[in-house]
């Protein structure tokens, strides 16, 4: 009788394991790396500082090349010496193709007068180009411009809004 109860218990355990959804296994990946207060400085081949990045929290799961980032802040300078600042609640760094996806509401500030806001921004670190396919809004002392796509070149310091672009200008800004 004891053997029969043991066999029934083992069969019940196997039946329970087989009924688990495969997606529940995905959630069981182990954390390979976890960092708090991550700070990274990137330099070009000539030793010139390209950018400084900070994240409150970073996690890499076992077997993954992606690094999940929380509360991300980046600062870099373009070729004209103008400072760019980027802030986002979340980021995803993909080491295989050297890209960084900022999401959750991204704010990009150029110098003291220009601010860009978009939901998501993908940065290619090797080319210093960033693209967004979500609506982007540029605000400056002259007015507000909105487009359905955004492209930023961090080397030459340019930002281009594309697709259904609309602008409104503040009165009294002529000649500035």
Short mmCIF file of N, CA and C in Angstrom, two decimals:
data_model
loop_
_atom_site.label_atom_id
_atom_site.label_comp_id
_atom_site.label_asym_id
_atom_site.label_seq_id
_atom_site.Cartn_x
_atom_site.Cartn_y
_atom_site.Cartn_z
N UNK A 1 0.82 -1.19 0.00
CA UNK A 1 0.00 0.00 0.00
C UNK A 1 0.87 1.26 0.00
N UNK A 2 1.94 1.25 0.77
CA UNK A 2 2.83 2.41 0.80
C UNK A 2 3.45 2.68 -0.56
N UNK A 3 3.79 1.61 -1.31
CA UNK A 3 4.38 1.77 -2.63
C UNK A 3 3.38 2.37 -3.60
N UNK A 4 2.11 1.95 -3.48
CA UNK A 4 1.06 2.47 -4.36
C UNK A 4 0.85 3.96 -4.11
N UNK A 5 0.85 4.37 -2.85
CA UNK A 5 0.69 5.79 -2.51
C UNK A 5 1.89 6.58 -3.05
N UNK A 6 3.08 6.02 -2.96
CA UNK A 6 4.27 6.68 -3.47
C UNK A 6 4.21 6.86 -4.98
N UNK A 7 3.76 5.83 -5.71
CA UNK A 7 3.63 5.91 -7.16
C UNK A 7 2.58 6.95 -7.54
N UNK A 8 1.47 6.99 -6.81
CA UNK A 8 0.42 7.97 -7.09
C UNK A 8 0.95 9.39 -6.86
N UNK A 9 1.72 9.58 -5.81
CA UNK A 9 2.29 10.90 -5.51
C UNK A 9 3.25 11.34 -6.62
N UNK A 10 4.09 10.44 -7.10
CA UNK A 10 5.03 10.77 -8.17
C UNK A 10 4.28 11.10 -9.46
N UNK A 11 3.24 10.32 -9.78
CA UNK A 11 2.43 10.60 -10.97
C UNK A 11 1.74 11.97 -10.86
N UNK A 12 1.26 12.31 -9.67
CA UNK A 12 0.61 13.61 -9.46
C UNK A 12 1.60 14.75 -9.67
N UNK A 13 2.84 14.56 -9.21
CA UNK A 13 3.88 15.60 -9.40
C UNK A 13 4.20 15.77 -10.87
N UNK A 14 4.37 14.64 -11.61
CA UNK A 14 4.65 14.74 -13.04
C UNK A 14 3.50 15.40 -13.80
N UNK A 15 2.27 15.06 -13.43
CA UNK A 15 1.11 15.67 -14.10
C UNK A 15 1.10 17.18 -13.86
N UNK A 16 1.45 17.59 -12.66
CA UNK A 16 1.49 19.02 -12.34
C UNK A 16 2.58 19.73 -13.14
N UNK A 17 3.76 19.12 -13.25
CA UNK A 17 4.86 19.72 -14.00
C UNK A 17 4.52 19.84 -15.48
N UNK A 18 3.86 18.82 -16.05
CA UNK A 18 3.49 18.86 -17.46
C UNK A 18 2.44 19.92 -17.75
N UNK A 19 1.61 20.25 -16.76
CA UNK A 19 0.54 21.23 -17.00
C UNK A 19 1.04 22.67 -16.92
N UNK A 20 2.28 22.90 -16.45
CA UNK A 20 2.82 24.26 -16.39
C UNK A 20 3.04 24.78 -17.81
N UNK A 21 2.67 26.02 -18.01
CA UNK A 21 2.84 26.66 -19.33
C UNK A 21 4.32 26.86 -19.61
N UNK A 22 4.75 26.70 -20.88
CA UNK A 22 6.16 26.90 -21.23
C UNK A 22 6.65 28.31 -20.91
N UNK A 23 5.76 29.30 -20.97
CA UNK A 23 6.19 30.67 -20.68
C UNK A 23 6.61 30.84 -19.23
N UNK A 24 6.12 30.00 -18.34
CA UNK A 24 6.52 30.14 -16.95
C UNK A 24 8.00 29.78 -16.77
N UNK A 25 8.55 29.00 -17.68
CA UNK A 25 9.97 28.66 -17.61
C UNK A 25 10.83 29.87 -17.94
N UNK A 26 10.34 30.73 -18.86
CA UNK A 26 11.07 31.94 -19.24
C UNK A 26 11.30 32.84 -18.03
N UNK A 27 10.32 32.95 -17.17
CA UNK A 27 10.43 33.81 -16.00
C UNK A 27 11.43 33.28 -14.98
N UNK A 28 11.89 32.07 -15.16
CA UNK A 28 12.80 31.46 -14.19
C UNK A 28 14.27 31.63 -14.55
N UNK A 29 14.59 32.45 -15.56
CA UNK A 29 15.99 32.67 -15.90
C UNK A 29 16.71 33.30 -14.71
N UNK A 30 17.92 32.90 -14.52
CA UNK A 30 18.71 33.40 -13.41
C UNK A 30 19.38 34.72 -13.78
N UNK A 31 19.59 35.53 -12.79
CA UNK A 31 20.28 36.80 -12.99
C UNK A 31 21.79 36.50 -13.02
N UNK A 32 22.44 36.86 -14.13
CA UNK A 32 23.88 36.64 -14.26
C UNK A 32 24.64 37.81 -13.66
N UNK A 33 24.13 39.05 -13.88
CA UNK A 33 24.80 40.25 -13.38
C UNK A 33 23.74 41.23 -12.91
N UNK A 34 23.96 41.82 -11.76
CA UNK A 34 23.08 42.86 -11.26
C UNK A 34 23.93 43.96 -10.64
N UNK A 35 23.72 45.19 -11.10
CA UNK A 35 24.52 46.31 -10.63
C UNK A 35 23.61 47.45 -10.21
N UNK A 36 23.99 48.14 -9.17
CA UNK A 36 23.33 49.37 -8.77
C UNK A 36 24.30 50.52 -8.98
N UNK A 37 23.76 51.66 -9.42
CA UNK A 37 24.57 52.87 -9.66
C UNK A 37 25.68 52.61 -10.67
N UNK A 38 25.29 52.10 -11.85
CA UNK A 38 26.23 51.83 -12.93
C UNK A 38 26.66 53.14 -13.59
N UNK A 39 27.93 53.31 -13.83
CA UNK A 39 28.46 54.49 -14.53
C UNK A 39 29.48 54.01 -15.56
N UNK A 40 29.29 54.47 -16.82
CA UNK A 40 30.17 54.06 -17.92
C UNK A 40 30.60 55.31 -18.69
N UNK A 41 31.89 55.39 -19.00
CA UNK A 41 32.40 56.45 -19.87
C UNK A 41 32.96 55.80 -21.12
N UNK A 42 32.52 56.27 -22.29
CA UNK A 42 32.98 55.73 -23.57
C UNK A 42 33.90 56.75 -24.24
N UNK A 43 34.98 56.24 -24.86
CA UNK A 43 35.96 57.08 -25.56
C UNK A 43 36.07 56.62 -27.01
N UNK A 44 36.46 57.54 -27.91
CA UNK A 44 36.70 57.14 -29.29
C UNK A 44 38.12 56.59 -29.41
N UNK A 45 38.53 56.23 -30.63
CA UNK A 45 39.85 55.64 -30.86
C UNK A 45 40.99 56.59 -30.54
N UNK A 46 40.73 57.91 -30.55
CA UNK A 46 41.76 58.90 -30.25
C UNK A 46 41.79 59.31 -28.79
N UNK A 47 40.96 58.68 -27.96
CA UNK A 47 40.95 58.99 -26.54
C UNK A 47 40.01 60.13 -26.16
N UNK A 48 39.25 60.65 -27.11
CA UNK A 48 38.30 61.73 -26.83
C UNK A 48 37.05 61.14 -26.18
N UNK A 49 36.58 61.76 -25.11
CA UNK A 49 35.40 61.27 -24.41
C UNK A 49 34.17 61.45 -25.29
N UNK A 50 33.45 60.35 -25.53
CA UNK A 50 32.24 60.39 -26.34
C UNK A 50 31.00 60.63 -25.49
N UNK A 51 30.90 59.87 -24.40
CA UNK A 51 29.70 59.98 -23.57
C UNK A 51 29.94 59.43 -22.18
N UNK A 52 29.09 59.89 -21.28
CA UNK A 52 29.04 59.37 -19.91
C UNK A 52 27.62 58.88 -19.71
N UNK A 53 27.48 57.65 -19.28
CA UNK A 53 26.15 57.06 -19.05
C UNK A 53 26.05 56.60 -17.60
N UNK A 54 24.86 56.77 -17.04
CA UNK A 54 24.60 56.31 -15.67
C UNK A 54 23.24 55.64 -15.63
N UNK A 55 23.12 54.59 -14.85
CA UNK A 55 21.85 53.91 -14.64
C UNK A 55 21.74 53.58 -13.16
N UNK A 56 20.55 53.77 -12.61
CA UNK A 56 20.34 53.42 -11.20
C UNK A 56 20.45 51.93 -10.98
N UNK A 57 20.03 51.14 -12.00
CA UNK A 57 19.99 49.70 -11.83
C UNK A 57 20.24 49.03 -13.19
N UNK A 58 21.00 47.95 -13.21
CA UNK A 58 21.27 47.20 -14.43
C UNK A 58 21.23 45.71 -14.13
N UNK A 59 20.57 44.95 -15.02
CA UNK A 59 20.43 43.50 -14.83
C UNK A 59 20.69 42.80 -16.16
N UNK A 60 21.49 41.74 -16.12
CA UNK A 60 21.69 40.88 -17.28
C UNK A 60 21.30 39.47 -16.87
N UNK A 61 20.38 38.87 -17.64
CA UNK A 61 19.92 37.53 -17.34
C UNK A 61 20.88 36.50 -17.91
N UNK A 62 20.93 35.35 -17.30
CA UNK A 62 21.82 34.28 -17.72
C UNK A 62 21.55 33.89 -19.18
N UNK A 63 22.61 33.82 -19.99
CA UNK A 63 22.50 33.42 -21.37
C UNK A 63 22.03 34.52 -22.31
N UNK A 64 21.86 35.73 -21.83
CA UNK A 64 21.38 36.84 -22.66
C UNK A 64 22.51 37.85 -22.90
N UNK A 65 22.49 38.50 -24.05
CA UNK A 65 23.48 39.53 -24.33
C UNK A 65 22.94 40.92 -24.01
N UNK A 66 21.67 41.01 -23.65
CA UNK A 66 21.03 42.29 -23.35
C UNK A 66 21.24 42.67 -21.89
N UNK A 67 21.36 43.96 -21.66
CA UNK A 67 21.47 44.50 -20.32
C UNK A 67 20.26 45.40 -20.10
N UNK A 68 19.41 45.07 -19.13
CA UNK A 68 18.23 45.85 -18.81
C UNK A 68 18.63 46.96 -17.85
N UNK A 69 18.25 48.20 -18.18
CA UNK A 69 18.68 49.36 -17.39
C UNK A 69 17.47 50.09 -16.82
N UNK A 70 17.62 50.61 -15.63
CA UNK A 70 16.57 51.40 -15.00
C UNK A 70 17.06 52.80 -14.69
N UNK A 71 16.22 53.80 -14.95
CA UNK A 71 16.52 55.22 -14.73
C UNK A 71 17.88 55.57 -15.32
N UNK A 72 17.87 55.78 -16.61
CA UNK A 72 19.10 56.00 -17.38
C UNK A 72 19.32 57.48 -17.65
N UNK A 73 20.57 57.92 -17.56
CA UNK A 73 20.97 59.29 -17.86
C UNK A 73 22.25 59.23 -18.68
N UNK A 74 22.28 59.96 -19.81
CA UNK A 74 23.47 60.01 -20.66
C UNK A 74 23.81 61.45 -20.97
N UNK A 75 25.09 61.70 -21.14
CA UNK A 75 25.56 63.04 -21.52
C UNK A 75 26.67 62.87 -22.54
N UNK A 76 26.58 63.67 -23.62
CA UNK A 76 27.62 63.63 -24.65
C UNK A 76 27.73 65.00 -25.29
N UNK A 77 28.83 65.21 -26.02
CA UNK A 77 29.07 66.48 -26.72
C UNK A 77 29.16 66.22 -28.20
N UNK A 78 28.57 67.14 -29.02
CA UNK A 78 28.72 67.00 -30.47
C UNK A 78 30.01 67.68 -30.92
N UNK A 79 30.28 67.67 -32.23
CA UNK A 79 31.53 68.22 -32.77
C UNK A 79 31.64 69.73 -32.59
N UNK A 80 30.52 70.42 -32.36
CA UNK A 80 30.54 71.86 -32.11
C UNK A 80 30.72 72.19 -30.62
N UNK A 81 30.83 71.14 -29.79
CA UNK A 81 31.01 71.35 -28.36
C UNK A 81 29.72 71.58 -27.59
N UNK A 82 28.57 71.35 -28.23
CA UNK A 82 27.28 71.51 -27.56
C UNK A 82 26.93 70.23 -26.81
N UNK A 83 26.47 70.39 -25.58
CA UNK A 83 26.17 69.24 -24.72
C UNK A 83 24.74 68.73 -24.98
N UNK A 84 24.63 67.41 -25.10
CA UNK A 84 23.35 66.71 -25.22
C UNK A 84 23.15 65.88 -23.96
N UNK A 85 21.94 65.91 -23.41
CA UNK A 85 21.59 65.09 -22.25
C UNK A 85 20.37 64.26 -22.60
N UNK A 86 20.39 62.99 -22.22
CA UNK A 86 19.28 62.08 -22.47
C UNK A 86 18.86 61.45 -21.15
N UNK A 87 17.55 61.37 -20.92
CA UNK A 87 17.02 60.73 -19.72
C UNK A 87 15.87 59.82 -20.11
N UNK A 88 15.79 58.66 -19.48
CA UNK A 88 14.71 57.70 -19.74
C UNK A 88 14.51 56.81 -18.51
N UNK A 89 13.27 56.41 -18.26
CA UNK A 89 13.02 55.50 -17.14
C UNK A 89 13.61 54.10 -17.36
N UNK A 90 13.67 53.67 -18.65
CA UNK A 90 14.16 52.32 -18.95
C UNK A 90 15.11 52.35 -20.14
N UNK A 91 15.99 51.36 -20.17
CA UNK A 91 16.89 51.20 -21.31
C UNK A 91 17.19 49.73 -21.52
N UNK A 92 17.55 49.39 -22.75
CA UNK A 92 17.93 48.03 -23.09
C UNK A 92 19.18 48.13 -23.96
N UNK A 93 20.31 47.68 -23.41
CA UNK A 93 21.58 47.73 -24.12
C UNK A 93 21.83 46.37 -24.75
N UNK A 94 22.01 46.36 -26.07
CA UNK A 94 22.28 45.12 -26.80
C UNK A 94 23.74 45.12 -27.21
N UNK A 95 24.54 44.30 -26.54
CA UNK A 95 25.98 44.30 -26.76
C UNK A 95 26.37 43.71 -28.12
N UNK A 96 25.54 42.81 -28.67
CA UNK A 96 25.89 42.19 -29.96
C UNK A 96 25.93 43.19 -31.10
N UNK A 97 25.01 44.16 -31.11
CA UNK A 97 25.00 45.12 -32.22
C UNK A 97 25.25 46.56 -31.75
N UNK A 98 25.70 46.72 -30.53
CA UNK A 98 26.11 48.02 -29.98
C UNK A 98 25.00 49.07 -30.07
N UNK A 99 23.77 48.66 -29.69
CA UNK A 99 22.65 49.59 -29.68
C UNK A 99 22.10 49.74 -28.27
N UNK A 100 21.42 50.85 -28.08
CA UNK A 100 20.77 51.14 -26.82
C UNK A 100 19.37 51.65 -27.13
N UNK A 101 18.37 51.01 -26.56
CA UNK A 101 16.98 51.43 -26.76
C UNK A 101 16.51 52.06 -25.46
N UNK A 102 16.20 53.35 -25.51
CA UNK A 102 15.65 54.07 -24.36
C UNK A 102 14.14 54.07 -24.51
N UNK A 103 13.40 53.87 -23.40
CA UNK A 103 11.94 53.82 -23.50
C UNK A 103 11.28 54.31 -22.23
N UNK A 104 9.96 54.46 -22.34
CA UNK A 104 9.17 54.89 -21.19
C UNK A 104 9.01 56.40 -21.10
N UNK A 105 9.31 57.10 -22.19
CA UNK A 105 9.27 58.56 -22.18
C UNK A 105 10.69 59.09 -22.11
N UNK A 106 11.25 59.42 -23.26
CA UNK A 106 12.65 59.84 -23.37
C UNK A 106 12.70 61.35 -23.54
N UNK A 107 13.56 62.00 -22.75
CA UNK A 107 13.78 63.44 -22.88
C UNK A 107 15.22 63.66 -23.34
N UNK A 108 15.36 64.40 -24.45
CA UNK A 108 16.68 64.73 -25.00
C UNK A 108 16.81 66.25 -24.95
N UNK A 109 17.86 66.74 -24.31
CA UNK A 109 18.09 68.18 -24.23
C UNK A 109 19.38 68.51 -24.97
N UNK A 110 19.30 69.53 -25.86
CA UNK A 110 20.49 69.99 -26.58
C UNK A 110 20.79 71.40 -26.11
N UNK A 111 21.95 71.56 -25.48
CA UNK A 111 22.31 72.87 -24.94
C UNK A 111 21.30 73.30 -23.90
N UNK A 112 21.05 74.60 -23.83
CA UNK A 112 20.13 75.12 -22.83
C UNK A 112 18.75 75.43 -23.40
N UNK A 113 18.60 75.37 -24.75
CA UNK A 113 17.38 75.91 -25.34
C UNK A 113 16.49 74.92 -26.07
N UNK A 114 16.94 73.71 -26.33
CA UNK A 114 16.16 72.78 -27.14
C UNK A 114 15.91 71.49 -26.37
N UNK A 115 14.63 71.07 -26.34
CA UNK A 115 14.24 69.82 -25.68
C UNK A 115 13.41 68.99 -26.65
N UNK A 116 13.74 67.72 -26.77
CA UNK A 116 12.99 66.76 -27.57
C UNK A 116 12.41 65.72 -26.64
N UNK A 117 11.15 65.35 -26.88
CA UNK A 117 10.50 64.32 -26.07
C UNK A 117 9.88 63.29 -27.01
N UNK A 118 10.13 62.01 -26.76
CA UNK A 118 9.56 60.92 -27.54
C UNK A 118 9.39 59.70 -26.64
N UNK A 119 8.58 58.75 -27.04
CA UNK A 119 8.31 57.57 -26.22
C UNK A 119 9.50 56.61 -26.19
N UNK A 120 10.16 56.43 -27.35
CA UNK A 120 11.25 55.47 -27.46
C UNK A 120 12.30 55.99 -28.42
N UNK A 121 13.57 55.71 -28.13
CA UNK A 121 14.67 56.17 -28.97
C UNK A 121 15.72 55.06 -29.05
N UNK A 122 16.11 54.69 -30.27
CA UNK A 122 17.13 53.66 -30.47
C UNK A 122 18.42 54.34 -30.92
N UNK A 123 19.50 54.10 -30.18
CA UNK A 123 20.80 54.73 -30.45
C UNK A 123 21.77 53.66 -30.94
N UNK A 124 22.40 53.92 -32.08
CA UNK A 124 23.46 53.07 -32.60
C UNK A 124 24.77 53.69 -32.14
N UNK A 125 25.43 53.07 -31.20
CA UNK A 125 26.65 53.65 -30.61
C UNK A 125 27.79 53.74 -31.62
N UNK A 126 27.84 52.84 -32.60
CA UNK A 126 28.95 52.86 -33.55
C UNK A 126 28.84 54.02 -34.55
N UNK A 127 27.62 54.47 -34.86
CA UNK A 127 27.44 55.57 -35.81
C UNK A 127 27.04 56.88 -35.13
N UNK A 128 26.70 56.84 -33.86
CA UNK A 128 26.20 58.00 -33.10
C UNK A 128 24.89 58.54 -33.67
N UNK A 129 24.11 57.66 -34.30
CA UNK A 129 22.79 58.03 -34.82
C UNK A 129 21.71 57.47 -33.91
N UNK A 130 20.64 58.24 -33.75
CA UNK A 130 19.49 57.81 -32.95
C UNK A 130 18.23 57.98 -33.78
N UNK A 131 17.29 57.04 -33.62
CA UNK A 131 16.04 57.10 -34.37
C UNK A 131 14.87 56.77 -33.46
N UNK A 132 13.77 57.45 -33.74
CA UNK A 132 12.52 57.17 -33.05
C UNK A 132 11.42 57.08 -34.08
N UNK A 133 10.58 56.05 -33.99
CA UNK A 133 9.43 55.92 -34.87
C UNK A 133 8.15 56.29 -34.13
N UNK A 134 8.28 56.79 -32.93
CA UNK A 134 7.11 57.29 -32.20
C UNK A 134 7.10 58.81 -32.27
N UNK A 135 5.94 59.40 -32.03
CA UNK A 135 5.82 60.86 -32.13
C UNK A 135 6.87 61.55 -31.28
N UNK A 136 7.44 62.62 -31.83
CA UNK A 136 8.47 63.38 -31.13
C UNK A 136 8.08 64.85 -31.15
N UNK A 137 8.36 65.54 -30.04
CA UNK A 137 8.06 66.95 -29.92
C UNK A 137 9.33 67.70 -29.58
N UNK A 138 9.64 68.74 -30.38
CA UNK A 138 10.79 69.60 -30.15
C UNK A 138 10.26 70.92 -29.60
N UNK A 139 10.80 71.33 -28.45
CA UNK A 139 10.41 72.59 -27.84
C UNK A 139 11.65 73.47 -27.71
N UNK A 140 11.52 74.72 -28.17
CA UNK A 140 12.61 75.69 -28.03
C UNK A 140 11.99 77.02 -27.63
N UNK A 141 12.84 78.03 -27.46
CA UNK A 141 12.33 79.35 -27.09
C UNK A 141 11.47 79.95 -28.20
N UNK A 142 11.59 79.44 -29.40
CA UNK A 142 10.82 79.96 -30.54
C UNK A 142 9.46 79.30 -30.71
N UNK A 143 9.26 78.08 -30.20
CA UNK A 143 7.97 77.42 -30.36
C UNK A 143 8.08 75.92 -30.19
N UNK A 144 7.06 75.22 -30.74
CA UNK A 144 6.94 73.77 -30.59
C UNK A 144 6.75 73.16 -31.97
N UNK A 145 7.51 72.09 -32.27
CA UNK A 145 7.39 71.37 -33.52
C UNK A 145 7.22 69.89 -33.20
N UNK A 146 6.28 69.25 -33.89
CA UNK A 146 5.98 67.84 -33.65
C UNK A 146 6.07 67.07 -34.96
N UNK A 147 6.59 65.85 -34.89
CA UNK A 147 6.68 64.97 -36.05
C UNK A 147 6.43 63.53 -35.64
N UNK A 148 6.13 62.69 -36.62
CA UNK A 148 5.85 61.29 -36.30
C UNK A 148 7.11 60.43 -36.23
N UNK A 149 8.26 60.99 -36.64
CA UNK A 149 9.54 60.28 -36.55
C UNK A 149 10.62 61.29 -36.22
N UNK A 150 11.71 60.78 -35.65
CA UNK A 150 12.82 61.62 -35.24
C UNK A 150 14.13 60.93 -35.58
N UNK A 151 15.10 61.70 -36.07
CA UNK A 151 16.45 61.19 -36.27
C UNK A 151 17.44 62.21 -35.72
N UNK A 152 18.38 61.74 -34.91
CA UNK A 152 19.40 62.60 -34.30
C UNK A 152 20.77 62.09 -34.71
N UNK A 153 21.65 63.01 -35.12
CA UNK A 153 23.05 62.70 -35.36
C UNK A 153 23.84 63.39 -34.25
N UNK A 154 24.32 62.61 -33.30
CA UNK A 154 25.03 63.18 -32.15
C UNK A 154 26.42 63.69 -32.51
N UNK A 155 26.97 63.28 -33.64
CA UNK A 155 28.29 63.79 -34.04
C UNK A 155 28.19 65.22 -34.54
N UNK A 156 27.30 65.44 -35.54
CA UNK A 156 27.22 66.80 -36.09
C UNK A 156 26.22 67.69 -35.36
N UNK A 157 25.49 67.12 -34.40
CA UNK A 157 24.60 67.94 -33.57
C UNK A 157 23.29 68.31 -34.22
N UNK A 158 22.76 67.43 -35.07
CA UNK A 158 21.50 67.75 -35.75
C UNK A 158 20.38 66.82 -35.32
N UNK A 159 19.17 67.35 -35.35
CA UNK A 159 17.97 66.58 -35.09
C UNK A 159 16.97 66.91 -36.18
N UNK A 160 16.36 65.87 -36.78
CA UNK A 160 15.41 66.06 -37.87
C UNK A 160 14.09 65.38 -37.50
N UNK A 161 13.00 66.16 -37.50
CA UNK A 161 11.66 65.62 -37.33
C UNK A 161 11.10 65.34 -38.72
N UNK A 162 10.45 64.19 -38.88
CA UNK A 162 9.92 63.80 -40.18
C UNK A 162 8.50 63.30 -40.02
N UNK A 163 7.76 63.25 -41.12
CA UNK A 163 6.43 62.66 -41.14
C UNK A 163 5.40 63.46 -40.39
N UNK A 164 4.47 64.09 -41.09
CA UNK A 164 3.38 64.87 -40.50
C UNK A 164 3.90 65.90 -39.50
N UNK A 165 4.84 66.71 -39.94
CA UNK A 165 5.46 67.72 -39.07
C UNK A 165 4.55 68.95 -38.97
N UNK A 166 4.31 69.39 -37.74
CA UNK A 166 3.54 70.61 -37.49
C UNK A 166 4.32 71.48 -36.53
N UNK A 167 4.16 72.81 -36.69
CA UNK A 167 4.87 73.75 -35.84
C UNK A 167 3.94 74.85 -35.38
N UNK A 168 4.21 75.35 -34.19
CA UNK A 168 3.56 76.57 -33.72
C UNK A 168 4.66 77.43 -33.12
N UNK A 169 4.61 78.74 -33.47
CA UNK A 169 5.66 79.63 -33.03
C UNK A 169 5.11 80.63 -32.03
N UNK A 170 5.94 80.97 -31.05
CA UNK A 170 5.56 81.96 -30.06
C UNK A 170 5.67 83.35 -30.67
N UNK A 171 4.77 84.23 -30.28
CA UNK A 171 4.81 85.63 -30.75
C UNK A 171 6.02 86.32 -30.14
N UNK A 172 6.56 87.27 -30.85
CA UNK A 172 7.66 88.06 -30.31
C UNK A 172 9.01 87.40 -30.41
N UNK A 173 9.14 86.35 -31.23
CA UNK A 173 10.43 85.68 -31.34
C UNK A 173 11.14 86.04 -32.65
N UNK A 174 10.59 86.98 -33.42
CA UNK A 174 11.24 87.36 -34.67
C UNK A 174 12.63 87.92 -34.41
N UNK A 175 13.54 87.57 -35.26
CA UNK A 175 14.89 88.10 -35.15
C UNK A 175 15.78 87.36 -34.19
N UNK A 176 15.29 86.34 -33.55
CA UNK A 176 16.13 85.57 -32.63
C UNK A 176 16.79 84.43 -33.35
#
